[in-house]
Amino acid sequence: MPEDDEDQSPPSDLRSQPPCSPNKSRNCISSSSSQTFPDHVLENVLENVLQFLDSRCDRNAASLVCKLWWKVEGLTRSEVFIGNCYALSPARLTQRFKRVRSLLLKGKPRFADFNLMPPDWGANIAPWVSTMAKAYPWLEKVDLKRMFVTDDDLALLAESFPGFKELILVCCEGFGTSGIAVVANKCRKLKVLDLIESEVTDDEVDWVSCFPEDVTCLESLAFDCVEAPINFKALEGLVGRSPSLRKLRLNRFVSLEELRRLLLLGAPQLTSLGTGSFSRGDQSDEQGPPDYAAAFRACKSVVCLSGFRELMPEYLPAILPVCANLTSLNFSYANISPDMFKPIIHSCHKLQIFWALDSICDEGLQAVAATCKELRELRIFPFDPREDSEGPVSELGLQAISEGCRKLESLLYFCQRMTNAALIAMSHNCPELTVFRLCIMGRHRPDHVTGKAMDEGFGAIVKNCKKLTRLAVSGLLTDQAFRYMGEYGKLIRTLSVAFAGDSDMALRHVLEGCPRLQKLEIRDSPFGDVALRSGMHRYYNMRFVWMSACSLSMGCCKDVARAMPNLVVEVIGSDDDDENREFVETLYMYRSLDGPRKDAPQFVTIL
Amino acid sequence: MIGQLMNLNATELCLGLPGGTKAVESPAKSSVRNKRGFSETMDLMLNLQAQVVGWPPVRNYRKNMMTQQKTSGEEEASSEKAGNGGGAALVKVSMDGAPYLRKVDLTMYKSYQDLSDALAKMFSSFTMGNYGAQGMIDFMNESKLMNLLNSSEYVPSYEDKDGDWMLVGDVPWEMFVQSCKRLRIMKGSEAIGLAPRAMEKYCKNRS
């Protein structure tokens, strides 16, 4: 499942000059003895050793040892992660790393997902593809998140990299089924084609038929987000000639009946299945209702189940045969009532990851808590994502989860009512929490039992969950909540704030108190110039800061931009309204090694 | 001729509803008609019953899936899910600037108003209030029509059986369902080229 957001590296290793080694004295001994060996021998030895280093963190550390290590590390790094595509230019990438096989690149800031930024802001993959086409002909994998990718880009990619194996597009847009068709057709070694929550235009191209006719190398094919009908016969053929296929996620244009046929073809090898619409078409039941459970019985290896895009609940029990094996279950597109849900979850003892809609209600969450003792990650999305909607889950569900699922590490919870008591309980019951994202949908809502602000609840979370790295807050919050964050949130790397806080002090607490803060996104909160200035010592150590609908003035942003030349300070707003010149609608700033970008659209002003 | 037409309920074209008699109900949205910038639109959104842009923070992709489920939940069986169910009038809907197409089954709607509401919901994340507010196009009032077509508001147009692009609302609803092959929601200023032809054909259909 998508949405993993981890990076541990500042891009210090991407500087064009190797760093001055602070360890010179320590190296003295080794360098004097190394004088007995020619440099290139040492280099070879180092290369052979460093190539085993996988972790980004380790590699970044290694590259800081001395010039030689910096150089050799650059030669041996095969997977590069770039958390912000504008932090450096493609040219710098290809200069620093010579043998890249795999690129992970992230583009737009997350708040762009919520219409807080006009479209066409940027994050185009094009310059990256064209630069890498020349520098890395052996490129195998590209994994993009929130990037703008066109069909032409996909075509260039397909043509430039003969050994291309993995294409993963998460939350991307700008392309359509014609681009997919080119990739399917030209990338003969393709193992992974994962389109996850991306906007894909229906160009009316039968892309499934574009895969080569021989046996394929496909291991993973995920197209659940493609909003276009597919040629089912071609899909059947494709599954039939893909013996390595382990993950298959269908879109909603595949009916239950078609799913059944596919499962009968290839079920035993599948480990991950996206079930498509999970509803029947118009077929008449001549022989009575078909036995879908038999198809699922054949899925002996399936541990990850998703889909249910247009669920017909009466068929849900068909999945029972796989429930006992499931470690991951995604019901988040299925409007399931508690009564339909409980018999299913009752069998899911091994479940570690569970996504669902709040239609399962507190009752459903209690059932999860009773059964899923191994739960690590829980995400509850709102069926009716409006501020004034009903809200069928509350603090009761959260309390139950905290008591039943002690191993919980990651939570995303949308609700309309919450209490401090439930958060305090969770902070004590779930010490393994690293990600805590609570969205109380009604803005500024207090504890609905006591009427107080939600300060104490979130305070307990940051204080007691000592491993917390990601936090999103909501509800009525005063500066006190932020004081807690600054005091206790020592490991927090990502913080999301909306409609919270009373004054600049709140943001100051965070900027001064959270040393590991990398990603800060704030909207509609009363933080102004004083707060912004208070963080200047931090911004070079952060990936980005987003502040929209706060109280920032243009003058202050200009000051920050002037004082910090390696920081790109973007002011995003309406292009032709002079009245907005003094106040900054949206500030998005990020460190960059290569200065301001050249592709900024008209509505972006770079200070 | 036009005066006579005003008396024919079946083909009445007012702000909204051939066949319906209610006035268009979009009070909050109908007030602002002039060109809006991005943040002005955000202000407008803030004033509209406290529905705030981008809040709650649910991605458009997910919101669209939910909207689709809700509308298809209201429909009877044999809708677009089945593919080509008998009797469905599936047409593609594109909107200028939106990155993907949608499909609607025209037989699922009973009137222009129904269709307009559904389209507004479908593309709400892109239009941010710039669509649906004006209700259906008032062909009777030429100056209003021209104003609309000069604005940055979105208007729906459709491709008819003859391959011509027309403004939605020029013919009775039933006739529209039969002849509409495709829908395109475009900026008023771009639709201006359609107007003369729309008027011409409108008059032709009347005689």
XYZ file of N, CA and C in Angstrom, chain A residues 150-322:
519
model
N 3.921 13.434 -18.443
C 3.102 13.413 -19.656
C 3.308 12.110 -20.413
N 2.459 11.902 -21.394
C 2.601 10.717 -22.239
C 3.945 10.740 -22.964
N 4.363 11.942 -23.360
C 5.663 12.057 -24.031
C 6.792 11.631 -23.109
N 6.675 12.004 -21.855
C 7.705 11.607 -20.884
C 7.759 10.098 -20.778
N 6.604 9.481 -20.732
C 6.569 8.029 -20.618
C 7.148 7.387 -21.871
N 6.849 7.992 -23.003
C 7.384 7.449 -24.249
C 8.909 7.551 -24.265
N 9.423 8.691 -23.836
C 10.884 8.864 -23.802
C 11.520 7.868 -22.849
N 10.872 7.682 -21.735
C 11.369 6.730 -20.751
C 11.422 5.326 -21.349
N 10.344 4.972 -22.017
C 10.261 3.618 -22.571
C 11.328 3.390 -23.643
N 11.617 4.458 -24.372
C 12.584 4.310 -25.456
C 14.030 4.385 -24.993
N 14.266 5.091 -23.884
C 15.653 5.377 -23.505
C 16.307 4.307 -22.658
N 15.513 3.487 -22.022
C 16.098 2.563 -21.053
C 15.736 1.129 -21.402
N 16.578 0.460 -22.146
C 16.229 -0.881 -22.624
C 16.058 -1.906 -21.520
N 16.703 -1.669 -20.373
C 16.584 -2.651 -19.301
C 15.560 -2.262 -18.263
N 14.664 -1.353 -18.628
C 13.770 -0.783 -17.635
C 12.858 -1.821 -17.018
N 12.780 -1.806 -15.678
C 12.052 -2.873 -15.002
C 10.872 -2.416 -14.156
N 10.994 -1.244 -13.529
C 9.943 -0.889 -12.573
C 9.494 0.544 -12.740
N 8.198 0.732 -12.958
C 7.628 2.072 -13.007
C 6.544 2.175 -11.946
N 6.771 3.095 -11.018
C 5.799 3.273 -9.938
C 5.403 4.743 -9.931
N 4.132 5.017 -10.121
C 3.636 6.400 -10.141
C 2.573 6.554 -9.069
N 2.921 7.312 -8.047
C 2.011 7.508 -6.917
C 1.540 8.952 -6.932
N 0.242 9.142 -6.911
C -0.342 10.491 -6.877
C 0.200 11.374 -7.992
N 0.403 10.816 -9.165
C 0.889 11.597 -10.292
C -0.263 11.949 -11.220
N 0.030 12.799 -12.200
C -1.006 13.180 -13.145
C -0.343 13.707 -14.406
N -1.163 13.924 -15.428
C -0.646 14.500 -16.662
C -0.540 13.516 -17.801
N -0.782 12.264 -17.509
C -0.656 11.256 -18.558
C -1.954 10.483 -18.706
N -1.980 9.644 -19.708
C -3.189 8.860 -19.936
C -2.861 7.449 -20.345
N -3.881 6.777 -20.777
C -3.697 5.377 -21.140
C -2.777 5.228 -22.348
N -2.628 6.290 -23.139
C -1.705 6.155 -24.266
C -0.257 6.065 -23.790
N 0.068 6.824 -22.736
C 1.419 6.726 -22.183
C 1.676 5.349 -21.605
N 0.686 4.821 -20.914
C 0.822 3.474 -20.336
C 1.050 2.458 -21.439
N 0.334 2.656 -22.540
C 0.445 1.699 -23.645
C 1.880 1.641 -24.159
N 2.503 2.806 -24.263
C 3.884 2.814 -24.776
C 4.807 2.066 -23.822
N 4.641 2.306 -22.548
C 5.481 1.621 -21.555
C 5.263 0.115 -21.641
N 3.997 -0.262 -21.709
C 3.686 -1.700 -21.762
C 4.324 -2.343 -22.980
N 4.320 -1.600 -24.057
C 4.776 -2.168 -25.309
C 6.281 -2.210 -25.450
N 6.948 -1.124 -24.996
C 8.374 -1.009 -25.289
C 9.282 -1.552 -24.194
N 8.790 -1.604 -22.975
C 9.653 -2.051 -21.874
C 9.531 -3.553 -21.733
N 10.373 -4.233 -22.474
C 10.205 -5.680 -22.558
C 10.600 -6.411 -21.288
N 11.387 -5.713 -20.450
C 11.803 -6.376 -19.220
C 10.961 -5.920 -18.033
N 9.837 -5.332 -18.325
C 9.050 -4.706 -17.259
C 8.580 -5.727 -16.229
N 8.916 -5.442 -14.962
C 8.471 -6.321 -13.879
C 7.343 -5.680 -13.083
N 7.446 -4.358 -12.949
C 6.491 -3.673 -12.084
C 5.890 -2.485 -12.810
N 4.578 -2.454 -12.881
C 3.863 -1.284 -13.388
C 2.782 -0.967 -12.359
N 3.097 -0.028 -11.489
C 2.184 0.298 -10.396
C 1.700 1.729 -10.539
N 0.418 1.875 -10.802
C -0.204 3.193 -10.875
C -1.083 3.316 -9.645
N -0.683 4.210 -8.737
C -1.345 4.266 -7.432
C -1.897 5.653 -7.199
N -3.198 5.721 -7.061
C -3.903 6.977 -6.792
C -3.478 8.104 -7.722
N -3.254 7.776 -8.972
C -2.872 8.774 -9.960
C -4.059 9.090 -10.859
N -4.022 10.270 -11.437
C -5.068 10.663 -12.376
C -4.622 10.247 -13.766
N -5.349 9.316 -14.352
C -4.963 8.799 -15.655
C -6.089 9.080 -16.641
N -5.785 9.852 -17.678
C -6.842 10.168 -18.656
C -7.177 8.955 -19.486
N -8.443 8.854 -19.825
C -8.902 7.791 -20.690
C -8.728 8.240 -22.131
N -7.648 7.796 -22.756
C -7.427 8.172 -24.147
C -8.054 7.159 -25.081
N -8.818 6.238 -24.512
C -9.472 5.184 -25.290
C -8.447 4.334 -26.022
N -7.378 4.035 -25.330
C -6.346 3.170 -25.887
C -6.382 1.850 -25.135
N -6.337 0.763 -25.877
C -6.355 -0.552 -25.250
C -4.946 -0.913 -24.822
N -4.532 -0.365 -23.685
C -3.136 -0.522 -23.279
C -2.811 -1.948 -22.856
N -3.832 -2.666 -22.377
C -3.566 -4.027 -21.913
C -3.117 -4.906 -23.083
N -3.644 -4.605 -24.255
C -3.254 -5.388 -25.426
C -1.868 -5.033 -25.918
N -1.279 -4.000 -25.357
C 0.025 -3.547 -25.852
C 1.193 -4.281 -25.227
N 0.948 -5.084 -24.233
C 2.044 -5.868 -23.679
C 2.514 -6.866 -24.733
N 3.797 -7.201 -24.708
C 4.301 -8.136 -25.725
C 3.581 -9.481 -25.643
N 3.558 -10.183 -26.751
C 2.756 -11.390 -26.817
C 3.399 -12.602 -26.179
N 4.713 -12.516 -25.928
C 5.338 -13.689 -25.292
C 5.112 -13.628 -23.810
N 5.668 -14.620 -23.163
C 5.682 -14.653 -21.706
C 6.314 -13.360 -21.187
N 5.677 -12.744 -20.189
C 6.199 -11.477 -19.667
C 6.934 -11.690 -18.356
N 7.653 -10.625 -17.956
C 8.361 -10.677 -16.672
C 7.533 -10.084 -15.547
N 6.301 -9.740 -15.848
C 5.501 -8.982 -14.891
C 5.397 -9.658 -13.533
N 5.712 -8.867 -12.503
C 5.525 -9.355 -11.140
C 4.420 -8.577 -10.445
N 4.279 -7.303 -10.836
C 3.264 -6.487 -10.188
C 2.586 -5.583 -11.205
N 1.269 -5.635 -11.235
C 0.495 -4.773 -12.122
C -0.641 -4.173 -11.309
N -0.542 -2.872 -11.075
C -1.573 -2.205 -10.279
C -2.158 -1.077 -11.107
N -3.428 -1.190 -11.451
C -4.062 -0.128 -12.229
C -5.426 0.232 -11.654
N -5.559 0.108 -10.340
C -6.871 0.360 -9.743
C -7.335 1.801 -9.884
N -6.394 2.694 -10.139
C -6.812 4.099 -10.249
C -7.143 4.504 -11.682
N -6.985 3.608 -12.629
C -7.215 3.978 -14.028
C -8.707 3.985 -14.308
N -9.220 5.167 -14.577
C -10.660 5.337 -14.779
C -11.027 5.135 -16.233
N -10.789 3.938 -16.696
C -11.116 3.644 -18.088
C -11.389 2.154 -18.197
N -12.346 1.773 -19.027
C -12.607 0.345 -19.209
C -11.395 -0.314 -19.854
N -11.240 -1.597 -19.561
C -10.114 -2.314 -20.158
C -10.618 -3.492 -20.960
N -9.740 -3.951 -21.804
C -10.051 -5.107 -22.629
C -9.844 -6.348 -21.781
N -10.936 -6.929 -21.312
C -10.790 -8.006 -20.340
C -10.142 -9.240 -20.939
N -10.489 -9.522 -22.164
C -9.896 -10.697 -22.818
C -8.379 -10.563 -22.856
N -7.926 -9.356 -23.181
C -6.486 -9.122 -23.231
C -5.875 -9.296 -21.845
N -6.615 -8.869 -20.829
C -6.101 -9.002 -19.473
C -5.980 -10.462 -19.079
N -6.979 -11.220 -19.440
C -6.922 -12.657 -19.172
C -5.696 -13.266 -19.824
N -5.477 -12.898 -21.084
C -4.318 -13.400 -21.811
C -3.027 -12.996 -21.120
N -2.991 -11.770 -20.675
C -1.784 -11.264 -20.032
C -1.495 -12.012 -18.739
N -2.516 -12.182 -17.918
C -2.326 -12.912 -16.662
C -1.886 -14.338 -16.947
N -2.476 -14.910 -17.998
C -2.134 -16.290 -18.355
C -0.677 -16.454 -18.763
N -0.084 -15.396 -19.335
C 1.304 -15.557 -19.767
C 2.277 -14.759 -18.888
N 1.894 -14.523 -17.655
C 2.774 -13.840 -16.707
C 2.988 -14.722 -15.497
N 3.871 -15.680 -15.616
C 4.020 -16.667 -14.541
C 4.611 -16.085 -13.258
N 5.255 -14.922 -13.371
C 5.840 -14.336 -12.159
C 4.909 -13.379 -11.452
N 3.700 -13.241 -11.949
C 2.795 -12.230 -11.394
C 2.419 -12.556 -9.959
N 2.713 -11.615 -9.063
C 2.382 -11.789 -7.650
C 1.380 -10.766 -7.170
N 1.407 -9.608 -7.808
C 0.508 -8.546 -7.343
C -0.324 -8.048 -8.503
N -1.629 -8.068 -8.295
C -2.539 -7.647 -9.353
C -3.634 -6.806 -8.735
N -3.677 -5.532 -9.129
C -4.727 -4.669 -8.584
C -5.557 -4.123 -9.728
N -6.794 -4.573 -9.762
C -7.700 -4.284 -10.873
C -8.468 -3.004 -10.629
N -8.947 -2.403 -11.708
C -9.759 -1.207 -11.529
C -11.241 -1.553 -11.505
N -12.050 -0.531 -11.322
C -13.466 -0.792 -11.070
C -14.222 -1.237 -12.312
N -13.521 -1.287 -13.436
C -14.173 -1.744 -14.651
C -14.048 -3.259 -14.818
N -13.521 -3.903 -13.800
C -13.478 -5.359 -13.817
C -14.538 -5.862 -12.842
N -15.471 -6.623 -13.346
C -16.589 -7.055 -12.511
C -16.201 -8.279 -11.694
N -17.103 -8.656 -10.801
C -16.892 -9.830 -9.962
C -16.713 -11.082 -10.814
N -17.526 -11.172 -11.825
C -17.470 -12.356 -12.670
C -16.125 -12.446 -13.374
N -15.660 -11.294 -13.838
C -14.358 -11.275 -14.513
C -13.241 -11.567 -13.508
N -13.408 -11.053 -12.308
C -12.418 -11.337 -11.265
C -12.333 -12.836 -11.023
N -13.501 -13.439 -10.964
C -13.548 -14.872 -10.709
C -12.761 -15.634 -11.782
N -12.968 -15.208 -13.011
C -12.252 -15.890 -14.096
C -10.749 -15.699 -13.986
N -10.346 -14.492 -13.621
C -8.917 -14.229 -13.484
C -8.313 -15.063 -12.360
N -9.054 -15.176 -11.275
C -8.533 -15.922 -10.129
C -8.379 -17.398 -10.471
N -9.305 -17.891 -11.238
C -9.192 -19.291 -11.613
C -7.951 -19.532 -12.473
N -7.528 -18.467 -13.157
C -6.324 -18.552 -13.973
C -5.054 -18.507 -13.142
N -4.977 -17.486 -12.292
C -3.671 -17.216 -11.694
C -3.644 -17.050 -10.194
N -4.683 -17.496 -9.503
C -4.784 -17.190 -8.075
C -3.647 -17.700 -7.199
N -3.207 -18.931 -7.369
C -2.287 -19.492 -6.373
C -0.985 -18.699 -6.206
N -0.513 -18.017 -7.261
C 0.749 -17.283 -7.091
C 0.547 -15.912 -6.488
N -0.682 -15.397 -6.542
C -0.883 -14.008 -6.148
C -0.706 -13.812 -4.648
N 0.054 -12.768 -4.308
C 0.194 -12.413 -2.906
C -0.609 -11.161 -2.588
N -0.841 -10.345 -3.610
C -1.576 -9.103 -3.384
C -2.644 -8.971 -4.462
N -3.869 -8.735 -4.046
C -4.987 -8.685 -4.989
C -5.851 -7.464 -4.761
N -6.066 -6.703 -5.844
C -7.048 -5.622 -5.811
C -8.253 -6.090 -6.582
N -9.395 -6.164 -5.936
C -10.526 -6.914 -6.477
C -11.369 -6.168 -7.501
N -10.986 -4.949 -7.863
C -11.790 -4.248 -8.865
C -13.102 -3.776 -8.262
N -14.181 -3.870 -9.027
C -15.432 -3.288 -8.574
C -16.080 -4.104 -7.467
N -15.888 -5.405 -7.512
C -16.564 -6.321 -6.598
C -18.071 -6.164 -6.703
N -18.506 -5.986 -7.923
C -19.958 -6.013 -8.121
C -20.232 -6.714 -9.435
N -21.423 -7.206 -9.552
C -21.746 -7.955 -10.751
C -22.216 -7.031 -11.840
N -22.024 -7.441 -13.048
C -22.589 -6.711 -14.177
C -24.028 -7.121 -14.349
N -24.424 -7.221 -15.571
C -25.831 -7.484 -15.840
C -26.140 -8.934 -16.123
N -25.159 -9.797 -15.832
C -25.380 -11.198 -16.222
C -26.569 -11.780 -15.477
N -27.288 -12.593 -16.176
C -28.411 -13.255 -15.511
C -27.895 -14.509 -14.824
N -28.567 -14.903 -13.767
C -28.117 -16.055 -12.991
C -28.799 -17.326 -13.434
N -28.314 -17.846 -14.554
C -29.017 -19.060 -15.011
C -28.772 -20.211 -14.061
N -27.498 -20.322 -13.597
C -27.234 -21.459 -12.716
C -27.262 -21.056 -11.252
N -27.946 -20.028 -10.976
C -27.919 -19.555 -9.592
C -26.686 -18.699 -9.370
N -26.549 -18.114 -8.216
C -25.417 -17.211 -7.966
C -24.102 -17.979 -8.051
N -23.119 -17.424 -8.749
C -21.843 -18.129 -8.935
C -21.086 -18.255 -7.627
N -20.199 -19.235 -7.574
C -19.472 -19.503 -6.350
C -18.185 -18.684 -6.325
N -18.297 -17.465 -5.850
C -17.103 -16.627 -5.804
C -16.156 -17.089 -4.713
N -16.693 -17.672 -3.684
C -15.840 -18.132 -2.591
C -14.839 -19.162 -3.100
N -15.257 -19.972 -4.063
C -14.337 -20.980 -4.610
C -13.128 -20.305 -5.234
N -13.387 -19.204 -5.922
C -12.273 -18.474 -6.536
C -11.327 -17.960 -5.464
N -11.884 -17.476 -4.362
C -11.031 -16.966 -3.298
C -10.331 -18.083 -2.547
N -10.964 -19.237 -2.520
C -10.286 -20.382 -1.878
C -8.997 -20.716 -2.609
N -9.006 -20.422 -3.905
C -7.805 -20.709 -4.680
C -6.670 -19.732 -4.367
N -6.987 -18.654 -3.677
C -5.969 -17.623 -3.410
C -5.188 -17.960 -2.159
N -4.403 -18.998 -2.250
C -3.764 -19.493 -1.028
C -2.649 -18.596 -0.528
N -2.119 -17.759 -1.429
C -0.979 -16.939 -1.017
C -1.330 -15.482 -0.789
N -2.573 -15.136 -0.990
C -2.930 -13.715 -0.889
C -2.847 -13.249 0.554
N -2.022 -12.230 0.769
C -1.920 -11.659 2.113
C -2.370 -10.201 2.122
N -2.563 -9.639 0.923
C -2.905 -8.231 0.850
C -4.116 -8.088 -0.067
N -5.201 -7.536 0.439
C -6.452 -7.463 -0.310
C -6.982 -6.043 -0.335
N -7.385 -5.593 -1.526
C -7.903 -4.229 -1.653
C -8.941 -4.208 -2.772
N -9.364 -3.037 -3.169
C -10.335 -2.937 -4.262
C -11.700 -2.578 -3.726
N -12.675 -3.431 -4.021
C -14.050 -3.244 -3.541
C -14.566 -1.865 -3.924
N -14.310 -1.491 -5.180
C -14.581 -0.120 -5.584
C -16.055 0.193 -5.722
N -16.853 -0.823 -5.973
C -18.304 -0.590 -6.089
C -19.006 -1.755 -5.418
N -18.573 -2.016 -4.228
C -18.940 -3.223 -3.517
C -20.427 -3.522 -3.478
N -20.746 -4.756 -3.824
C -22.091 -5.265 -3.529
C -21.945 -6.102 -2.260
N -22.414 -5.589 -1.141
C -22.074 -6.209 0.139
C -22.514 -7.658 0.277
N -23.555 -8.056 -0.451
C -24.013 -9.434 -0.282
C -22.961 -10.443 -0.745
N -21.990 -9.973 -1.546
C -20.949 -10.901 -2.003
C -19.700 -10.863 -1.135
N -19.696 -9.993 -0.169
C -18.479 -9.849 0.632
C -18.028 -11.135 1.308
N -18.931 -11.956 1.818
C -18.486 -13.187 2.469
C -17.644 -14.103 1.578
N -17.643 -13.854 0.283
C -16.809 -14.683 -0.592
C -15.336 -14.589 -0.240
N -14.934 -13.485 0.409
C -13.499 -13.343 0.711
C -13.093 -14.072 1.984
N -14.047 -14.640 2.684
C -13.729 -15.300 3.953
C -12.589 -16.314 3.876
N -12.513 -17.086 2.811
C -11.418 -18.063 2.778
C -10.020 -17.454 2.882
N -9.848 -16.194 2.489
C -8.487 -15.628 2.568
C -8.254 -14.822 3.840
